[in-house]
């Protein structure tokens, strides 16, 4: 026997000598059998559960298989221990009471072990499922945002190029100025393509460039007003969202008015808990827009839902007989 085995056996006998004042060979061997059987059976139990994937079964079926395994292991354990006692016990023992005692004892121990094992794995499984769900949701949110951005920029470019095309023949000098304004807008939009949020100040720079381009097209028919609270300039907003709403106001409002009209852009804090963006324009909402139609309005709602959930809101309505108001409310971070 190796030095390690001899040392372990000596410590085992010292343990019993310390607690029982003597070394009872039967008690030592019986305890050794109990521990050895417990280790072997629980290890075999776990191996079967893993091999047949009991933890992946529905809860009711998993409980059934674990219960069957407990009973089987308890019967086997009780049979071995009963046979050992009948053969080696210094006092005579009856087989049936001895078997029932061992069966009940081992059933209780195995049930406790299985309950701990079962509960721990189900908690771990639930936690992993929740983490996978959160990762999936985050991935979906990222993909949705990228998809919206990819659709948003071509949509804006198409409308801007139409504005420039209208100026090429009638006023080449103004067309060149419009191209310069467009290049400024494209440069700004490319810089924000990789971010989910930008400051209001950065977004306003794009809006000013866009409205400057449209002012060349509409001339005196377009009047622009700004009402910006300086405290809101550093607040984050989704990139190109404000520009999209202003573009929507031009396309569906000002461009349809013979005399043109006014676009007003406002930004304020509401109750120190929300950031309120308001775009007002001359015109009236058509039925299709009031029902949520139009890519610009749909993308705005989708982006706010993805980024803020129910904490943000967007509405567009006829403020009066001559004015349309689009309002965005976002939570302060």
mmCIF file of N, CA and C in Angstrom, residues 2 25 44 48 67 78 86 97 101 107 132 138 142 163 167 191 193 215 228 251 289 292 298 303 308 316 318:
data_model
loop_
_atom_site.group_PDB
_atom_site.id
_atom_site.type_symbol
_atom_site.label_atom_id
_atom_site.label_comp_id
_atom_site.label_asym_id
_atom_site.label_seq_id
_atom_site.Cartn_x
_atom_site.Cartn_y
_atom_site.Cartn_z
ATOM 1 N N UNK A 2 0.528 2.292 -0.723
ATOM 2 C CA UNK A 2 1.328 3.505 -0.811
ATOM 3 C C UNK A 2 1.297 4.256 0.506
ATOM 4 N N UNK A 25 -14.030 -2.162 14.401
ATOM 5 C CA UNK A 25 -13.785 -2.493 13.003
ATOM 6 C C UNK A 25 -15.067 -2.536 12.190
ATOM 7 N N UNK A 44 -22.970 7.770 -10.398
ATOM 8 C CA UNK A 44 -23.667 7.051 -11.466
ATOM 9 C C UNK A 44 -24.988 7.743 -11.821
ATOM 10 N N UNK A 48 -25.953 9.242 -15.543
ATOM 11 C CA UNK A 48 -27.151 8.867 -16.301
ATOM 12 C C UNK A 48 -27.974 10.111 -16.643
ATOM 13 N N UNK A 67 -37.207 10.984 -9.611
ATOM 14 C CA UNK A 67 -37.842 10.190 -8.552
ATOM 15 C C UNK A 67 -37.571 8.704 -8.753
ATOM 16 N N UNK A 78 -29.773 0.173 -0.055
ATOM 17 C CA UNK A 78 -30.309 -0.530 1.110
ATOM 18 C C UNK A 78 -30.006 -2.024 1.035
ATOM 19 N N UNK A 86 -26.164 -8.029 7.799
ATOM 20 C CA UNK A 86 -26.526 -9.409 8.111
ATOM 21 C C UNK A 86 -25.290 -10.314 8.175
ATOM 22 N N UNK A 97 -36.655 -5.224 8.718
ATOM 23 C CA UNK A 97 -36.469 -3.918 9.369
ATOM 24 C C UNK A 97 -35.165 -3.242 8.956
ATOM 25 N N UNK A 101 -35.056 0.347 7.109
ATOM 26 C CA UNK A 101 -34.321 1.436 7.739
ATOM 27 C C UNK A 101 -33.317 2.029 6.737
ATOM 28 N N UNK A 107 -33.094 7.005 0.961
ATOM 29 C CA UNK A 107 -34.056 7.770 0.155
ATOM 30 C C UNK A 107 -34.043 9.240 0.551
ATOM 31 N N UNK A 132 -29.369 34.573 -22.629
ATOM 32 C CA UNK A 132 -29.464 34.396 -24.076
ATOM 33 C C UNK A 132 -30.571 35.268 -24.656
ATOM 34 N N UNK A 138 -30.772 42.382 -27.538
ATOM 35 C CA UNK A 138 -29.783 43.417 -27.848
ATOM 36 C C UNK A 138 -29.348 43.335 -29.303
ATOM 37 N N UNK A 142 -29.921 46.184 -32.190
ATOM 38 C CA UNK A 142 -28.815 46.717 -32.976
ATOM 39 C C UNK A 142 -29.092 46.583 -34.473
ATOM 40 N N UNK A 163 -34.266 68.372 -54.884
ATOM 41 C CA UNK A 163 -34.237 69.825 -54.679
ATOM 42 C C UNK A 163 -33.165 70.468 -55.554
ATOM 43 N N UNK A 167 -33.004 73.129 -59.387
ATOM 44 C CA UNK A 167 -32.292 74.400 -59.505
ATOM 45 C C UNK A 167 -31.274 74.438 -60.636
ATOM 46 N N UNK A 191 -20.565 60.903 -40.258
ATOM 47 C CA UNK A 191 -19.864 60.894 -38.984
ATOM 48 C C UNK A 191 -20.697 60.267 -37.871
ATOM 49 N N UNK A 193 -22.981 57.840 -38.371
ATOM 50 C CA UNK A 193 -23.515 56.545 -38.795
ATOM 51 C C UNK A 193 -23.214 55.423 -37.806
ATOM 52 N N UNK A 215 -34.074 76.484 -48.307
ATOM 53 C CA UNK A 215 -34.389 77.908 -48.433
ATOM 54 C C UNK A 215 -33.991 78.428 -49.814
ATOM 55 N N UNK A 228 -34.568 77.283 -29.061
ATOM 56 C CA UNK A 228 -33.752 76.218 -28.475
ATOM 57 C C UNK A 228 -33.283 76.633 -27.087
ATOM 58 N N UNK A 251 -41.766 68.450 -46.938
ATOM 59 C CA UNK A 251 -42.351 67.670 -48.029
ATOM 60 C C UNK A 251 -43.874 67.665 -47.985
ATOM 61 N N UNK A 289 -51.053 60.219 -43.266
ATOM 62 C CA UNK A 289 -50.064 60.538 -42.247
ATOM 63 C C UNK A 289 -50.630 60.401 -40.848
ATOM 64 N N UNK A 292 -50.290 57.077 -39.397
ATOM 65 C CA UNK A 292 -48.929 56.569 -39.161
ATOM 66 C C UNK A 292 -48.164 56.242 -40.414
ATOM 67 N N UNK A 298 -42.766 56.574 -39.566
ATOM 68 C CA UNK A 298 -42.613 55.194 -39.102
ATOM 69 C C UNK A 298 -41.232 54.955 -38.510
ATOM 70 N N UNK A 303 -37.588 53.918 -33.993
ATOM 71 C CA UNK A 303 -36.337 54.202 -33.296
ATOM 72 C C UNK A 303 -36.585 54.548 -31.836
ATOM 73 N N UNK A 308 -35.988 53.569 -26.299
ATOM 74 C CA UNK A 308 -36.541 53.985 -25.011
ATOM 75 C C UNK A 308 -37.748 53.175 -24.551
ATOM 76 N N UNK A 316 -48.065 63.398 -33.873
ATOM 77 C CA UNK A 316 -48.182 64.455 -34.880
ATOM 78 C C UNK A 316 -49.660 64.747 -35.055
ATOM 79 N N UNK A 318 -52.824 68.098 -36.069
ATOM 80 C CA UNK A 318 -53.168 69.450 -36.509
ATOM 81 C C UNK A 318 -53.331 70.326 -35.277
#
